[in-house]
Tab-separated table of C-alpha atoms and ligand atoms in Angstrom:
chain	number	residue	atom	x	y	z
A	1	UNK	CA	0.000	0.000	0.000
A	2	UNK	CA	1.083	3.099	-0.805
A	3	UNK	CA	0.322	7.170	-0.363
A	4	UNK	CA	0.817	9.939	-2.508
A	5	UNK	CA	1.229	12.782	0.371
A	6	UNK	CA	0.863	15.901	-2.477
A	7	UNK	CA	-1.261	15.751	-5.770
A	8	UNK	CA	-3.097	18.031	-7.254
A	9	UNK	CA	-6.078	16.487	-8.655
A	10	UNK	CA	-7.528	19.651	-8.380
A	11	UNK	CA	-5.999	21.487	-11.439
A	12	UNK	CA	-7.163	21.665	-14.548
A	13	UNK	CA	-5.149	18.912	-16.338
A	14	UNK	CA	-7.168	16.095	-13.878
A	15	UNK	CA	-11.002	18.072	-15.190
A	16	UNK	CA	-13.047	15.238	-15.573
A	17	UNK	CA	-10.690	12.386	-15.534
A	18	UNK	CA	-10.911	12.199	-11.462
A	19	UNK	CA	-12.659	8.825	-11.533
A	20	UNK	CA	-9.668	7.130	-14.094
A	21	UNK	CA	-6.896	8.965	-12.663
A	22	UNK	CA	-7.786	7.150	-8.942
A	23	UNK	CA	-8.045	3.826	-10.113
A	24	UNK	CA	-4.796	3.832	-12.103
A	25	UNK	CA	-3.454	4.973	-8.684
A	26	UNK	CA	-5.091	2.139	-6.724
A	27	UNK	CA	-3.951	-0.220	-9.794
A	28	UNK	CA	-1.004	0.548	-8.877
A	29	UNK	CA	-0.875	0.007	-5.109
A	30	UNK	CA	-1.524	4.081	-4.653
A	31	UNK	CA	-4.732	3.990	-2.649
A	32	UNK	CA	-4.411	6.789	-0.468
A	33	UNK	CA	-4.185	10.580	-1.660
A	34	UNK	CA	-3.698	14.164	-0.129
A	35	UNK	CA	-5.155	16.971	-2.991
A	36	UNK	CA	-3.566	20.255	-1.669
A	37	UNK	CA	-5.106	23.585	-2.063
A	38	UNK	CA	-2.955	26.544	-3.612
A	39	UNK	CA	-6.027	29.390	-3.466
A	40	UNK	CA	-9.799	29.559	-2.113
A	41	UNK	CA	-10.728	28.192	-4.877
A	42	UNK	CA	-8.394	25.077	-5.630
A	43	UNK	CA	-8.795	24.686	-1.602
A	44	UNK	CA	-12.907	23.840	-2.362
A	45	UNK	CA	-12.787	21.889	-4.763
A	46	UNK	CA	-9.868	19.772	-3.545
A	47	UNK	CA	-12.893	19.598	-0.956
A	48	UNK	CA	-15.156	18.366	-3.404
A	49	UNK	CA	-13.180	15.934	-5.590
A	50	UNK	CA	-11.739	14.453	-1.664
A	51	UNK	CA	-15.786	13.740	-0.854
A	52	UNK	CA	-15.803	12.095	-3.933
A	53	UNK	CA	-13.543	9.218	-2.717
A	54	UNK	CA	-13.052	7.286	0.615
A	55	UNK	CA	-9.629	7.656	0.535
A	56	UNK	CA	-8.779	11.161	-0.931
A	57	UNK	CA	-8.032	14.020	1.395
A	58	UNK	CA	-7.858	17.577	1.056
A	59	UNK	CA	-5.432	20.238	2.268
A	60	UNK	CA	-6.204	23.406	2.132
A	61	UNK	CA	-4.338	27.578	1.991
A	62	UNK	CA	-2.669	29.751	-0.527
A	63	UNK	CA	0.130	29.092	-1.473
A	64	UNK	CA	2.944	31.764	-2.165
A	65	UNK	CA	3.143	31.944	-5.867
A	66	UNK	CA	-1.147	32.951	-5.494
A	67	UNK	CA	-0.453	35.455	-2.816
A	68	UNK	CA	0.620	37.973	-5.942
A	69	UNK	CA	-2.898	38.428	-6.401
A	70	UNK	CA	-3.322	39.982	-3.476
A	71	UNK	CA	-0.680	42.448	-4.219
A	72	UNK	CA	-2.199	42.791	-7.611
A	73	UNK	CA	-5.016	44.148	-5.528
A	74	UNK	CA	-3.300	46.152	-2.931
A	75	UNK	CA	-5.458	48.904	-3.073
A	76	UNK	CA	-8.040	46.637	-0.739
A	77	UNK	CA	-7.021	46.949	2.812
A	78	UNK	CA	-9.258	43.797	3.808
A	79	UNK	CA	-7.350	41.192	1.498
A	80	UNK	CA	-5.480	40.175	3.391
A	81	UNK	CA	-8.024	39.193	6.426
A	82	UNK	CA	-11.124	38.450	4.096
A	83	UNK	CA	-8.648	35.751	2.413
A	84	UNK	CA	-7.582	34.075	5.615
A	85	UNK	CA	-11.282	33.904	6.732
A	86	UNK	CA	-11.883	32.092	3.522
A	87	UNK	CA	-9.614	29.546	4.197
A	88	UNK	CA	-10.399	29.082	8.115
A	89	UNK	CA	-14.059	28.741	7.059
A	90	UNK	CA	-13.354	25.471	5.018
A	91	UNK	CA	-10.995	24.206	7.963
A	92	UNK	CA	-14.047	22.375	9.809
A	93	UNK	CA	-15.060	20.139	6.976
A	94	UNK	CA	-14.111	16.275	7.647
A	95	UNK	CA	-12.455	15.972	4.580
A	96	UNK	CA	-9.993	18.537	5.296
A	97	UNK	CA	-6.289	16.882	7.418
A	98	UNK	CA	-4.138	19.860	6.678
A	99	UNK	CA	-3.438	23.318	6.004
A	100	UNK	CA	-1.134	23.383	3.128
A	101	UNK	CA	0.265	24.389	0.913
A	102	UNK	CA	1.643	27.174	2.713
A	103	UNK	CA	4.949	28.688	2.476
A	104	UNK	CA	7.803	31.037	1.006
A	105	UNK	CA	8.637	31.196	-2.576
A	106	UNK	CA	11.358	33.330	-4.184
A	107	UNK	CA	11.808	31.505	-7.515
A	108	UNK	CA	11.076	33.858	-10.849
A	109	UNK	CA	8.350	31.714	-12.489
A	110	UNK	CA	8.547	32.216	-16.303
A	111	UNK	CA	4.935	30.304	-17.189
A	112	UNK	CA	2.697	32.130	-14.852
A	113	UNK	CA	-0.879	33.714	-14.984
A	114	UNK	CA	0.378	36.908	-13.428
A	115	UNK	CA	1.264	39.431	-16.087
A	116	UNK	CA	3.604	41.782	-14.404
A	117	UNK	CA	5.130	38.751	-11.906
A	118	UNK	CA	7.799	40.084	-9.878
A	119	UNK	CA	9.397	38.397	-6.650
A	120	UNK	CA	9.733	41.622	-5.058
A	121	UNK	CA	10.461	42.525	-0.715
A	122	UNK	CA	6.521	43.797	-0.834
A	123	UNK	CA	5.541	40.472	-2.175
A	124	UNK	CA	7.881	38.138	0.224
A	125	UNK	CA	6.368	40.378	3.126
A	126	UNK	CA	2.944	39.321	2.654
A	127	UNK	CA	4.391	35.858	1.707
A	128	UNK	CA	5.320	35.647	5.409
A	129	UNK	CA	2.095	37.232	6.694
A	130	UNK	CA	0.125	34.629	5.197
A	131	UNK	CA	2.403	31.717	5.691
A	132	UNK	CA	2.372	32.649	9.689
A	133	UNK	CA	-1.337	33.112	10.027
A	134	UNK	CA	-1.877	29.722	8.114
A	135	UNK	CA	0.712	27.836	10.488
A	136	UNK	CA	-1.418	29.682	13.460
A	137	UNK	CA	-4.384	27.936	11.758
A	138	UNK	CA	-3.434	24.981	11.715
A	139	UNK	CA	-2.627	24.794	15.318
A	140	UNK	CA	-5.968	26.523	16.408
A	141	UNK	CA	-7.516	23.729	14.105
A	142	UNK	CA	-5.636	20.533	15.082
A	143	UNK	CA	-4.605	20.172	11.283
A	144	UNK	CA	-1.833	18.928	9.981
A	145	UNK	CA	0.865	21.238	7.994
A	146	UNK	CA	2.316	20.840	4.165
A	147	UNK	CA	4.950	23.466	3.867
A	148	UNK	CA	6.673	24.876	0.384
A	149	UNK	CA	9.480	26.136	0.224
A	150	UNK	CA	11.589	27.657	-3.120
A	151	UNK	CA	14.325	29.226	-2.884
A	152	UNK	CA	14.049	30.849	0.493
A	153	UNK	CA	15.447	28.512	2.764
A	154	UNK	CA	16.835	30.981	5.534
A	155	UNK	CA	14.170	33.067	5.661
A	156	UNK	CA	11.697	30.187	5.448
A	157	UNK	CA	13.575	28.536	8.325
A	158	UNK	CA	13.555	31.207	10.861
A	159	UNK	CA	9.623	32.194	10.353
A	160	UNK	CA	8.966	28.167	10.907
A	161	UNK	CA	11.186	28.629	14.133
A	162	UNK	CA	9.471	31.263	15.346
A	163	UNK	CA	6.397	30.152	14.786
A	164	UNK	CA	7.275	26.474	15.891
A	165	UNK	CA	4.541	24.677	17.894
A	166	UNK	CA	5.016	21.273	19.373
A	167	UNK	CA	1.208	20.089	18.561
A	168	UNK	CA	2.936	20.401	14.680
A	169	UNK	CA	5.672	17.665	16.081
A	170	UNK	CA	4.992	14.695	13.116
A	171	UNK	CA	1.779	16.644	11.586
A	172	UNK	CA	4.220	18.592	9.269
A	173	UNK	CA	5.942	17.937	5.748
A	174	UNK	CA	8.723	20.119	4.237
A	175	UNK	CA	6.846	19.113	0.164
A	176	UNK	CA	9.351	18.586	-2.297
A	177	UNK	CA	11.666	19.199	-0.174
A	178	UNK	CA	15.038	21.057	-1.702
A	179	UNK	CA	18.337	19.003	-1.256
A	180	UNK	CA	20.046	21.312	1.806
A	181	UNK	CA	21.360	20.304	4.683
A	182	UNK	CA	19.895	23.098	6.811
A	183	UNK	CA	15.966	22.120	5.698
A	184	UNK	CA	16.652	17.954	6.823
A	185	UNK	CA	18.361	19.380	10.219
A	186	UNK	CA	15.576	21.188	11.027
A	187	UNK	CA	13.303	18.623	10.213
A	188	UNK	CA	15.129	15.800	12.348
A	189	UNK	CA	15.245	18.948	15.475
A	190	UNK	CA	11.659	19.175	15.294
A	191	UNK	CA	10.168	16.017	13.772
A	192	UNK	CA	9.392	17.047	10.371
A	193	UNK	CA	8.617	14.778	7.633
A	194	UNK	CA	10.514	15.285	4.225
A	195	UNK	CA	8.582	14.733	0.954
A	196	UNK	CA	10.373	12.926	-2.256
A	197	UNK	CA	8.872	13.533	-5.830
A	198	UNK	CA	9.555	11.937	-8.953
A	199	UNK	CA	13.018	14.401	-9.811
A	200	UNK	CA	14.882	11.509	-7.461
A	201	UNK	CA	15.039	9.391	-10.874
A	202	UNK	CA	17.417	12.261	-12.511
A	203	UNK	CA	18.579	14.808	-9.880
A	204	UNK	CA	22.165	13.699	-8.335
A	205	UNK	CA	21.463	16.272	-5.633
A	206	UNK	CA	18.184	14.915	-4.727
A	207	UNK	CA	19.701	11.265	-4.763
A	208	UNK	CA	22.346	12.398	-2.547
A	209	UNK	CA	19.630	14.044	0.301
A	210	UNK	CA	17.382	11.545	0.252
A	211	UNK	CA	20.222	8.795	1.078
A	212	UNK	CA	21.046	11.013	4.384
A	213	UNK	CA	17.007	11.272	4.437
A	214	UNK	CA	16.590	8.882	7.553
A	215	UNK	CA	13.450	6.618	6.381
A	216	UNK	CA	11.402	7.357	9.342
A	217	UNK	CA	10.659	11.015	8.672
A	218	UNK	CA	10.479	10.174	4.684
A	219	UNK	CA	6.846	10.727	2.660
A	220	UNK	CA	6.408	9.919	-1.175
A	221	UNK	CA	4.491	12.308	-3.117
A	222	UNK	CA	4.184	12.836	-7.233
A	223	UNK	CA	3.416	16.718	-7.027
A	224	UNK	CA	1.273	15.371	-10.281
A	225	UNK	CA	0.310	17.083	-12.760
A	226	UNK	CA	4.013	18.135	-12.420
A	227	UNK	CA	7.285	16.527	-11.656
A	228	UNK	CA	7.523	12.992	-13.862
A	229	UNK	CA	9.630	10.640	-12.942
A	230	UNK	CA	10.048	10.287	-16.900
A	231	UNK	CA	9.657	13.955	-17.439
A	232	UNK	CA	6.560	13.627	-19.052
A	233	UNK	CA	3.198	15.692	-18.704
A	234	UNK	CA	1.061	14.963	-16.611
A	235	UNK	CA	2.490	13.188	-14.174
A	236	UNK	CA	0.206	10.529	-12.329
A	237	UNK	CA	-0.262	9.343	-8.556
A	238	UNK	CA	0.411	5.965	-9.785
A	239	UNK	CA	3.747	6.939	-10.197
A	240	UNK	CA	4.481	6.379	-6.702
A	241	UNK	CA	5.428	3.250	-7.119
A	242	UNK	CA	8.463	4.426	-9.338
A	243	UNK	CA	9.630	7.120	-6.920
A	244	UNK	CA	9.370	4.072	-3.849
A	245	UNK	CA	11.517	2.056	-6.141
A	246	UNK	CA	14.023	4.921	-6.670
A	247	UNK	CA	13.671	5.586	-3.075
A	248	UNK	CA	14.355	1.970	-2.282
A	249	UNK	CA	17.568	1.753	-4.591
A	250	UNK	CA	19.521	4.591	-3.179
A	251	UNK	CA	18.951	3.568	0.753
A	252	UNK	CA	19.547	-0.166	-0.430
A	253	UNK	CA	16.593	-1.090	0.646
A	254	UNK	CA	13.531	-3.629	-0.630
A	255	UNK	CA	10.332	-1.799	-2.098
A	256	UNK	CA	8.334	-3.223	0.308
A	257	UNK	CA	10.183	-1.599	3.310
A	258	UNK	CA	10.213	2.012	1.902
A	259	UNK	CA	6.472	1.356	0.862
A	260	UNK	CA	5.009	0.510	4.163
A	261	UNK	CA	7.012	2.924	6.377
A	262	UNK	CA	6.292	5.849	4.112
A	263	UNK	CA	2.720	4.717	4.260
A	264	UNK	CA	2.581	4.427	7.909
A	265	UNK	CA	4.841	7.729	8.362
A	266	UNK	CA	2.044	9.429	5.935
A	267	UNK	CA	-0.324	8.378	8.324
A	268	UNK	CA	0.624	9.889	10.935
A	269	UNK	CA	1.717	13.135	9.546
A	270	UNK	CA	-1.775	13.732	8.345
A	271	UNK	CA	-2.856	11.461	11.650
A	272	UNK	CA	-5.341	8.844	9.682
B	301	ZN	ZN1	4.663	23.287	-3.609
B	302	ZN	ZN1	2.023	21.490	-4.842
């Protein structure tokens, strides 16, 4: 059995092909799922596509790339409070394990929908804001925590610390986690999981961290529609089962080890 901890069936790409997309995942030994929410909107109806299926959960926040639309409309002073009320109101539905994805991201996205997209200090600021009022959420709420990162790993790393809670001990995932050394200390300090995508099949950094990666804080997740282990588009949560066999190469271990601990250590980061 296996778990893919970050998917987002809720993008376009997966319109309409929810139903096929699951049981090629469960085909494949993928049976449980975590659809994580990058706006209001993609936060609902990862809501509505989880109630869809016993075991498909949903995360949900705004994630850092979608807090430039808030800057885009600056000139409305109660953005920034309306949108966090949006996202706290869809916190007490069953469906919902985590708040996520939440986070800090510096990297200059070429394909975007933002016209004028600049990573500038204004930006980052309210990057922060929202990334420590969602942490504070999901303590109030008893939900779990799927952190992004990009680029920002200092900055990232001291508003975590700061805003550190013990009740987030083993409820919280550093997502495709990048390969530094500071990110996996922190994580082992605080009991953090770690999240591996489908770049361990060609990245030499990412095969080097996730060898140090001790197997007890490790999660699998595709990041589908993006990240292939083959490169290809869309990637699939069936593909799992290539990024536990990657996984189980470079620790020298069997497939069947790195499958059930990362299913049991999924488990209990998004306590099911
Ligand atoms: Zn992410
Ligand atoms: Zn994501």
């Amino acid at each position: 059995m296996l778990f893919d901890t970050h998917c987002h069936l809720n993008f376009k790409t997966f319109d309409n092909q929810h139903e096929d997309v699951v049981k090629r995942a469960c085909e494949a030994g993928v049976n449980y799922i975590v659809v994580p929410g990058t706006s209001y909107e993609s936060s609902k109806k990862a809501i509505d596509i989880a109630r869809g299926f016993e075991r498909v959960y949903a995360a949900v926040a705004i994630h850092p790339h979608h807090i430039f639309e808030i800057v885009e409309n600056r000139n409305d002073p109660d953005g920034i409070k309306a949108n966090l009320e949006k996202i706290e109101s869809l916190l007490d539905d069953p469906k919902v394990v985590a708040v996520g994805e939440a986070g800090i991201d510096r990297h200059m996205y070429r394909k975007t929908k933002y016209r004028d997209y600049k990573v500038e200090e204004e930006f980052i600021s309210l990057q922060k804001t929202f990334l420590q009022e969602q942490v504070k959420l999901a303590v109030k709420y008893g939900k779990s925590l799927i952190l992004h990162n990009r680029e920002a790993k200092k900055e990232f790393i001291e508003l975590i610390s700061e805003h550190w809670d013990s009740k987030l001990e083993y409820r919280t995932v550093f997502h495709c986690c990048e390969p530094e050394p500071e990110l996996l200390e922190f994580a082992r300090a605080h009991k953090l999981f770690i999240g591996v995508d489908g770049d361990v099949a060609y990245t030499p950094e990412k095969q080097e961290f996730i060898r140090k990666v001790p197997l007890d804080i490790l999660v699998l997740e595709t990041d589908s529609p993006f990240l292939s282990p083959d490169r290809k588009f869309p990637n699939e949560p069936k593909n799992i089962a290539i990024i536990a066999r990657h996984v189980a190469d470079i620790k020298g271990l069997t497939v069947n080890e790195v499958s059930k601990k990362t299913t049991e250590n999924a488990k209990k980061l998004f306590s099911l």
